[in-house]
Tab-separated table of C-alpha atoms and ligand atoms in Angstrom:
chain	number	residue	atom	x	y	z
A	18	MET	CA	-75.744	13.493	-53.770
A	19	LYS	CA	-78.199	11.337	-53.412
A	20	SER	CA	-76.841	7.949	-52.394
A	21	SER	CA	-79.941	6.017	-52.465
A	22	LEU	CA	-81.474	6.503	-55.977
A	23	ILE	CA	-82.628	2.773	-57.647
A	24	ILE	CA	-83.234	3.107	-60.912
A	25	GLU	CA	-85.153	0.671	-62.686
A	26	LEU	CA	-83.322	-1.145	-65.525
A	27	ALA	CA	-84.199	-4.296	-67.445
A	28	SER	CA	-80.210	-5.833	-68.122
A	29	ARG	CA	-77.963	-5.258	-65.689
A	30	PRO	CA	-75.497	-7.302	-67.458
A	31	ARG	CA	-73.031	-7.168	-63.933
A	32	ARG	CA	-75.158	-9.954	-62.851
A	33	ASN	CA	-72.886	-12.400	-65.184
A	34	ARG	CA	-69.913	-10.666	-63.497
A	35	LYS	CA	-71.308	-10.921	-59.681
A	36	ASN	CA	-68.518	-13.277	-58.134
A	37	GLU	CA	-66.403	-15.906	-59.596
A	38	GLY	CA	-69.103	-18.777	-59.647
A	39	ILE	CA	-70.896	-16.894	-62.379
A	40	ARG	CA	-68.315	-15.575	-63.658
A	41	ARG	CA	-66.471	-19.049	-65.349
A	42	LEU	CA	-69.735	-19.918	-66.401
A	43	VAL	CA	-70.458	-17.463	-68.469
A	44	ARG	CA	-66.482	-17.319	-69.308
A	45	GLU	CA	-66.463	-17.988	-73.907
A	46	THR	CA	-63.067	-18.201	-73.824
A	47	ALA	CA	-60.178	-20.925	-72.292
A	48	VAL	CA	-56.299	-21.226	-72.804
A	49	THR	CA	-55.024	-24.031	-72.200
A	50	PRO	CA	-51.597	-26.042	-72.151
A	51	SER	CA	-52.349	-27.861	-75.599
A	52	ASP	CA	-53.755	-25.113	-76.900
A	53	LEU	CA	-49.804	-23.837	-76.935
A	54	ILE	CA	-46.543	-24.550	-79.058
A	55	LEU	CA	-43.041	-23.809	-77.714
A	56	PRO	CA	-40.930	-22.358	-79.960
A	57	LEU	CA	-37.132	-23.402	-79.180
A	58	PHE	CA	-33.158	-22.173	-80.271
A	59	VAL	CA	-30.953	-24.839	-80.727
A	60	VAL	CA	-27.082	-24.666	-80.525
A	61	GLU	CA	-24.995	-27.138	-81.496
A	62	GLY	CA	-22.598	-28.479	-77.758
A	63	ARG	CA	-23.590	-30.026	-74.963
A	64	ASP	CA	-25.153	-28.848	-71.732
A	65	GLN	CA	-24.968	-25.354	-73.176
A	66	GLU	CA	-27.417	-22.985	-72.426
A	67	ILE	CA	-26.687	-19.652	-73.272
A	68	PRO	CA	-28.931	-16.645	-72.847
A	69	ILE	CA	-30.332	-14.727	-75.231
A	70	GLU	CA	-30.126	-10.518	-73.996
A	71	SER	CA	-33.366	-9.203	-75.707
A	72	MET	CA	-35.589	-12.170	-74.401
A	73	PRO	CA	-35.155	-12.852	-70.983
A	74	GLY	CA	-36.079	-16.065	-69.444
A	75	CYS	CA	-35.018	-17.683	-73.170
A	76	PHE	CA	-31.570	-19.604	-74.107
A	77	ARG	CA	-30.338	-21.586	-76.519
A	78	LEU	CA	-29.924	-24.891	-75.907
A	79	SER	CA	-28.171	-27.983	-76.927
A	80	PRO	CA	-29.324	-30.516	-78.386
A	81	ASP	CA	-29.610	-32.498	-74.941
A	82	ARG	CA	-30.359	-29.326	-73.366
A	83	ILE	CA	-33.735	-29.768	-76.322
A	84	LEU	CA	-34.797	-32.308	-74.358
A	85	GLY	CA	-34.796	-31.567	-71.106
A	86	ILE	CA	-37.161	-28.848	-72.169
A	87	ALA	CA	-38.849	-31.030	-74.762
A	88	ALA	CA	-39.808	-33.788	-71.671
A	89	GLU	CA	-41.423	-30.898	-69.170
A	90	ALA	CA	-42.996	-29.150	-72.179
A	91	ALA	CA	-45.373	-32.714	-73.447
A	92	ALA	CA	-45.681	-33.838	-68.734
A	93	LEU	CA	-47.020	-30.136	-68.822
A	94	GLY	CA	-49.461	-31.136	-71.738
A	95	VAL	CA	-47.958	-28.734	-74.165
A	96	PRO	CA	-48.636	-30.974	-77.089
A	97	ALA	CA	-46.256	-28.935	-79.022
A	98	VAL	CA	-42.270	-27.851	-79.646
A	99	ALA	CA	-41.333	-25.429	-83.176
A	100	LEU	CA	-37.460	-25.489	-83.449
A	101	PHE	CA	-34.898	-22.394	-84.641
A	102	PRO	CA	-31.469	-23.609	-85.398
A	103	ALA	CA	-29.238	-21.066	-83.715
A	104	LEU	CA	-25.731	-21.686	-86.377
A	105	GLU	CA	-21.952	-20.505	-86.002
A	106	GLU	CA	-21.937	-17.748	-88.944
A	107	GLY	CA	-18.563	-20.893	-90.971
A	108	LEU	CA	-21.234	-22.907	-91.598
A	109	LYS	CA	-23.350	-20.361	-93.509
A	110	ASP	CA	-23.318	-19.885	-96.992
A	111	PRO	CA	-25.612	-18.220	-99.981
A	112	ALA	CA	-27.212	-21.267	-101.031
A	113	ALA	CA	-27.592	-21.952	-97.079
A	114	SER	CA	-26.522	-25.669	-98.133
A	115	GLU	CA	-25.651	-26.400	-94.131
A	116	SER	CA	-30.516	-26.798	-94.097
A	117	TRP	CA	-30.518	-30.264	-95.535
A	118	ASN	CA	-27.147	-31.819	-94.219
A	119	PRO	CA	-28.835	-34.725	-92.975
A	120	ASP	CA	-26.006	-34.281	-90.040
A	121	GLY	CA	-27.107	-30.784	-89.450
A	122	LEU	CA	-28.058	-29.706	-86.053
A	123	LEU	CA	-31.519	-29.544	-86.407
A	124	GLN	CA	-32.318	-32.657	-87.959
A	125	ARG	CA	-30.314	-34.538	-85.306
A	126	THR	CA	-32.071	-32.177	-82.680
A	127	VAL	CA	-35.753	-34.274	-84.607
A	128	LYS	CA	-34.223	-36.989	-84.894
A	129	MET	CA	-33.536	-37.245	-81.017
A	130	LEU	CA	-36.508	-35.839	-80.038
A	131	LYS	CA	-39.173	-37.545	-81.775
A	132	GLY	CA	-37.389	-40.991	-80.635
A	133	GLU	CA	-37.880	-39.571	-77.334
A	134	PHE	CA	-40.888	-38.534	-77.256
A	135	PRO	CA	-42.750	-40.127	-80.265
A	136	GLU	CA	-46.474	-38.074	-79.469
A	137	LEU	CA	-44.663	-34.512	-79.472
A	138	LEU	CA	-45.580	-32.913	-82.339
A	139	VAL	CA	-41.941	-31.124	-84.319
A	140	ILE	CA	-42.764	-28.143	-86.405
A	141	THR	CA	-39.787	-27.539	-88.192
A	142	ASP	CA	-39.031	-24.017	-90.221
A	143	VAL	CA	-38.061	-24.064	-93.393
A	144	ALA	CA	-36.644	-20.851	-94.526
A	145	MET	CA	-32.829	-19.740	-95.591
A	146	ASP	CA	-32.816	-16.952	-93.216
A	147	PRO	CA	-30.768	-19.133	-90.553
A	148	TYR	CA	-28.214	-20.331	-92.909
A	149	SER	CA	-27.372	-17.354	-94.868
A	150	SER	CA	-24.287	-15.893	-94.709
A	151	ASP	CA	-26.588	-12.489	-96.444
A	152	GLY	CA	-28.950	-12.946	-93.458
A	153	HIS	CA	-32.688	-13.003	-96.056
A	154	ASP	CA	-34.985	-15.823	-96.926
A	155	GLY	CA	-34.334	-16.129	-99.820
A	156	LEU	CA	-31.303	-16.233	-102.875
A	157	VAL	CA	-30.177	-12.172	-103.100
A	158	ARG	CA	-28.733	-11.851	-106.333
A	159	ASP	CA	-27.884	-7.691	-106.987
A	160	GLY	CA	-29.449	-6.969	-104.194
A	161	LYS	CA	-33.087	-8.460	-105.355
A	162	ILE	CA	-35.066	-11.359	-103.311
A	163	LEU	CA	-35.257	-14.167	-105.554
A	164	ASN	CA	-38.446	-15.309	-105.097
A	165	ASP	CA	-38.859	-19.537	-107.805
A	166	PRO	CA	-34.868	-20.060	-107.398
A	167	THR	CA	-34.935	-20.344	-103.662
A	168	LEU	CA	-38.063	-22.872	-104.166
A	169	GLU	CA	-35.723	-26.076	-104.807
A	170	ILE	CA	-33.665	-24.700	-101.668
A	171	LEU	CA	-37.066	-24.709	-99.680
A	172	ALA	CA	-37.967	-28.539	-101.604
A	173	ARG	CA	-34.451	-30.088	-100.467
A	174	MET	CA	-34.900	-28.348	-96.562
A	175	ALA	CA	-37.932	-29.268	-95.982
A	176	VAL	CA	-37.799	-33.514	-97.810
A	177	SER	CA	-34.257	-33.337	-95.297
A	178	GLN	CA	-36.528	-32.180	-91.865
A	179	ALA	CA	-39.091	-35.144	-92.515
A	180	GLU	CA	-36.463	-37.901	-93.931
A	181	ALA	CA	-35.359	-35.977	-90.277
A	182	GLY	CA	-38.647	-37.317	-88.835
A	183	ALA	CA	-40.830	-33.927	-88.662
A	184	ASP	CA	-44.356	-33.604	-88.205
A	185	MET	CA	-44.962	-30.081	-89.966
A	186	VAL	CA	-42.719	-27.750	-92.029
A	187	ALA	CA	-43.368	-23.917	-91.564
A	188	PRO	CA	-42.617	-22.253	-94.940
A	189	SER	CA	-42.335	-18.931	-92.938
A	190	ASP	CA	-40.500	-16.870	-96.068
A	191	MET	CA	-44.007	-15.137	-97.185
A	192	MET	CA	-42.784	-15.087	-101.004
A	193	ASP	CA	-45.221	-16.890	-103.625
A	194	GLY	CA	-45.800	-21.399	-104.364
A	195	ARG	CA	-44.152	-22.189	-101.216
A	196	VAL	CA	-47.062	-24.591	-99.299
A	197	GLY	CA	-47.180	-26.364	-103.193
A	198	PHE	CA	-43.384	-26.040	-103.905
A	199	ILE	CA	-43.108	-27.727	-100.751
A	200	ARG	CA	-46.224	-29.901	-100.494
A	201	GLU	CA	-45.404	-31.684	-103.926
A	202	ALA	CA	-41.610	-32.261	-102.731
A	203	LEU	CA	-42.998	-33.978	-99.786
A	204	ASP	CA	-45.804	-36.535	-101.504
A	205	ARG	CA	-42.746	-37.238	-103.968
A	206	SER	CA	-40.177	-38.600	-101.657
A	207	GLY	CA	-42.452	-40.248	-99.317
A	208	HIS	CA	-43.312	-38.569	-96.852
A	209	ALA	CA	-47.585	-37.511	-97.871
A	210	GLU	CA	-48.651	-37.403	-93.777
A	211	VAL	CA	-45.778	-34.269	-92.736
A	212	GLY	CA	-47.805	-31.186	-92.629
A	213	ILE	CA	-47.675	-28.034	-93.643
A	214	LEU	CA	-48.243	-25.410	-91.247
A	215	ALA	CA	-48.258	-22.000	-93.817
A	216	TYR	CA	-47.547	-18.924	-92.389
A	217	THR	CA	-49.138	-17.596	-94.978
A	218	ALA	CA	-49.913	-14.063	-93.177
A	219	LYS	CA	-46.622	-13.073	-91.860
A	220	TYR	CA	-45.751	-8.759	-91.483
A	221	ALA	CA	-42.531	-6.881	-91.674
A	222	SER	CA	-43.222	-6.467	-88.776
A	223	ALA	CA	-40.663	-4.315	-85.478
A	224	PHE	CA	-41.965	-7.317	-83.579
A	225	TYR	CA	-38.957	-10.027	-84.081
A	226	GLY	CA	-36.000	-8.161	-83.301
A	227	PRO	CA	-35.033	-10.199	-80.195
A	228	PHE	CA	-35.360	-13.275	-82.566
A	229	ARG	CA	-33.767	-11.979	-84.923
A	230	ASP	CA	-30.916	-11.098	-82.107
A	231	ALA	CA	-30.994	-14.859	-80.864
A	232	LEU	CA	-30.268	-16.953	-84.085
A	233	ASP	CA	-28.203	-13.917	-85.203
A	234	SER	CA	-30.637	-14.063	-88.817
A	235	ALA	CA	-30.617	-9.980	-89.365
A	236	PRO	CA	-30.889	-9.401	-92.997
A	237	LYS	CA	-27.223	-8.202	-94.290
A	238	SER	CA	-28.285	-5.466	-95.907
A	239	GLY	CA	-32.114	-3.981	-97.285
A	240	ASP	CA	-35.570	-5.405	-95.366
A	241	LYS	CA	-37.960	-7.888	-94.795
A	242	LYS	CA	-39.812	-5.853	-96.787
A	243	THR	CA	-40.404	-7.302	-101.011
A	244	TYR	CA	-42.216	-10.213	-99.416
A	245	GLN	CA	-43.211	-9.882	-95.918
A	246	MET	CA	-46.556	-8.324	-95.271
A	247	ASP	CA	-46.944	-4.412	-94.940
A	248	PRO	CA	-48.569	-4.406	-91.523
A	249	ALA	CA	-51.009	-1.500	-93.507
A	250	ASN	CA	-53.280	-4.811	-95.084
A	251	SER	CA	-55.275	-7.070	-94.036
A	252	ARG	CA	-57.059	-7.589	-97.762
A	253	GLU	CA	-54.213	-8.912	-98.762
A	254	ALA	CA	-54.227	-11.386	-95.571
A	255	LEU	CA	-57.289	-13.125	-97.153
A	256	ARG	CA	-55.752	-13.169	-101.165
A	257	GLU	CA	-53.535	-15.101	-98.953
A	258	VAL	CA	-55.243	-17.815	-97.180
A	259	LEU	CA	-57.076	-18.251	-100.436
A	260	LEU	CA	-53.905	-19.110	-102.102
A	261	ASP	CA	-52.240	-21.326	-99.298
A	262	GLU	CA	-55.332	-23.480	-98.533
A	263	ALA	CA	-55.140	-23.921	-102.456
A	264	GLU	CA	-51.462	-24.933	-102.410
A	265	GLY	CA	-51.799	-28.227	-99.947
A	266	ALA	CA	-51.366	-25.925	-96.141
A	267	ASP	CA	-52.795	-27.809	-93.219
A	268	ILE	CA	-52.742	-24.033	-90.252
A	269	VAL	CA	-52.572	-21.786	-91.860
A	270	MET	CA	-51.017	-19.296	-89.196
A	271	VAL	CA	-50.973	-15.328	-89.023
A	272	LYS	CA	-48.553	-12.881	-86.986
A	273	PRO	CA	-47.763	-12.174	-84.497
A	274	ALA	CA	-50.867	-11.666	-82.766
A	275	LEU	CA	-51.152	-9.402	-81.324
A	276	PRO	CA	-50.579	-5.584	-83.354
A	277	TYR	CA	-52.719	-8.056	-86.053
A	278	LEU	CA	-55.785	-9.746	-83.464
A	279	ASP	CA	-58.558	-8.342	-86.641
A	280	VAL	CA	-56.278	-10.075	-89.286
A	281	ILE	CA	-56.547	-13.345	-86.364
A	282	SER	CA	-60.395	-12.914	-87.178
A	283	ALA	CA	-60.925	-12.151	-90.038
A	284	VAL	CA	-58.688	-14.756	-90.987
A	285	ARG	CA	-60.721	-17.270	-87.956
A	286	GLY	CA	-64.631	-16.584	-90.455
A	287	ALA	CA	-62.433	-17.170	-94.466
A	288	THR	CA	-61.287	-20.224	-93.998
A	289	ASP	CA	-62.759	-23.766	-91.702
A	290	LEU	CA	-58.488	-24.672	-91.497
A	291	PRO	CA	-56.926	-24.748	-88.274
A	292	VAL	CA	-55.897	-20.563	-87.421
A	293	ALA	CA	-52.582	-20.537	-85.551
A	294	ALA	CA	-50.716	-17.313	-84.443
A	295	TYR	CA	-46.749	-16.386	-83.368
A	296	ASN	CA	-46.741	-14.190	-80.491
A	297	VAL	CA	-43.343	-13.073	-80.981
A	298	SER	CA	-39.983	-12.390	-79.535
A	299	GLY	CA	-40.671	-8.371	-79.557
A	300	GLU	CA	-44.150	-9.331	-78.101
A	301	TYR	CA	-42.704	-11.384	-75.243
A	302	ALA	CA	-39.881	-8.465	-74.436
A	303	MET	CA	-42.457	-5.663	-74.394
A	304	ILE	CA	-43.782	-8.026	-71.415
A	305	LYS	CA	-40.867	-9.134	-70.240
A	306	ALA	CA	-39.526	-5.398	-69.919
A	307	ALA	CA	-42.136	-3.899	-68.933
A	308	ALA	CA	-42.557	-6.829	-65.998
A	309	SER	CA	-39.003	-6.002	-64.859
A	310	GLN	CA	-39.431	-2.521	-64.345
A	311	GLY	CA	-42.203	-3.466	-62.378
A	312	TRP	CA	-44.389	-1.103	-64.616
A	313	LEU	CA	-46.459	-4.900	-65.804
A	314	ASP	CA	-48.165	-7.517	-63.530
A	315	GLU	CA	-46.154	-10.665	-65.913
A	316	GLU	CA	-48.272	-13.140	-65.319
A	317	ALA	CA	-51.510	-11.479	-65.398
A	318	ALA	CA	-50.338	-9.824	-68.515
A	319	VAL	CA	-49.688	-12.930	-70.126
A	320	ASN	CA	-53.064	-15.050	-69.297
A	321	GLU	CA	-54.485	-11.288	-71.168
A	322	VAL	CA	-52.268	-11.532	-73.951
A	323	LEU	CA	-53.140	-15.626	-74.124
A	324	LEU	CA	-56.751	-15.289	-73.938
A	325	ALA	CA	-57.315	-12.213	-76.654
A	326	ILE	CA	-55.434	-13.730	-79.452
A	327	LYS	CA	-57.306	-17.535	-78.447
A	328	ARG	CA	-60.570	-15.053	-78.203
A	329	ALA	CA	-60.146	-13.413	-81.473
A	330	GLY	CA	-59.716	-16.367	-83.557
A	331	ALA	CA	-57.024	-18.414	-83.364
A	332	ASP	CA	-57.283	-22.136	-82.001
A	333	MET	CA	-53.204	-22.573	-80.823
A	334	ILE	CA	-50.565	-19.721	-80.782
A	335	LEU	CA	-46.864	-20.308	-80.860
A	336	SER	CA	-45.478	-18.748	-77.612
A	337	TYR	CA	-41.858	-18.076	-75.491
A	338	PHE	CA	-44.430	-18.368	-72.538
A	339	ALA	CA	-46.352	-21.724	-73.112
A	340	LEU	CA	-43.924	-23.093	-70.608
A	341	ASP	CA	-44.165	-20.618	-68.566
A	342	PHE	CA	-47.389	-20.893	-68.642
A	343	ALA	CA	-48.192	-24.830	-68.517
A	344	ARG	CA	-46.718	-24.765	-64.936
A	345	ARG	CA	-48.815	-22.214	-63.835
A	346	CYS	CA	-51.737	-24.539	-64.880
A	347	GLN	CA	-50.520	-27.681	-62.941
B	426	PBG	C1	-38.202	-16.171	-90.251
B	426	PBG	C2	-38.677	-16.019	-89.176
B	426	PBG	C3	-38.588	-14.863	-88.305
B	426	PBG	C4	-39.173	-15.425	-87.652
B	426	PBG	C5	-39.866	-16.489	-87.000
B	426	PBG	N1	-39.116	-17.213	-88.513
B	426	PBG	C6	-37.907	-13.745	-88.677
B	426	PBG	C7	-37.336	-13.253	-90.038
B	426	PBG	O1	-38.740	-14.020	-90.591
B	426	PBG	O2	-37.388	-12.053	-89.354
B	426	PBG	C8	-39.877	-14.837	-86.003
B	426	PBG	C9	-40.482	-14.482	-84.574
B	426	PBG	C10	-40.191	-14.164	-83.881
B	426	PBG	O3	-39.890	-12.836	-83.685
B	426	PBG	O4	-40.556	-13.845	-81.934
B	426	PBG	N2	-37.765	-16.382	-91.183
């Protein structure tokens, strides 16, 4: 072997990787706490911090504890939280009627948060599943998930969240006509300033398992394949983008994030609306599980994942790692 061989090469990409100085200058993408939205699980009570087994480091928190975490998130520069209520089984029914209770757990939490932190953006989910005794996102009749009859429920839910002070509502059931119907309901009830973060391309994914554990919201029968998208499809995502845009969405979202980077990129190219991506519970659990075995460096893996999602075209990322990441940026 001749170790002194030097060849003439006009282009040597390694020159731009030579030291941290040049690497910083040529870096194309950066993630900051400003890009992140922190999802939080709310549970009834005081001083409650109930661990979620399949999401180590995440908890179901009572509203007073939510305030504490939100204060920390805001201080670290995380601009938004997304709230998901974990209800006791006794409050669930087939029509999800607890979802529009003005004194419901979610509504009280939103009121409290907005009272304390008016500048923190509060996003609420509009879907029946956390409130439904069937564990589905829509009304169920004879084993079928009904599209149109569910709309009135979603409109009531969204308006009730807006009255509580939510800044944005996030219809997440992936059924048809949601964004337009909710937009109209919000406008008619005097909530034209409340935005819509549309779950535009949400796939029927295996990566939601830990979230369903957190809320005890897994479907009691069947699956969600008649409403959530087939993981095999990406052109269909663009069709959903056009519809949500026409119906008045303010932000479009792709979910999950990591297995769908191509979809994030395609959606970015198809719309001028801001694009969000949801780094979901299963993506969180995978990293946590591997890191706890010593098989992955958690910090490095999280940084790489968030960066990849941003590089693919997401303007903002919902992530259970948001707080950890923001703490490290201090
Ligand atoms: C329900 C909803 C789900 C998630 C967000 N909203 C679960 C589902 O569709 O079954 C999943 C989020 C996650 O896994 O982190 N409408």
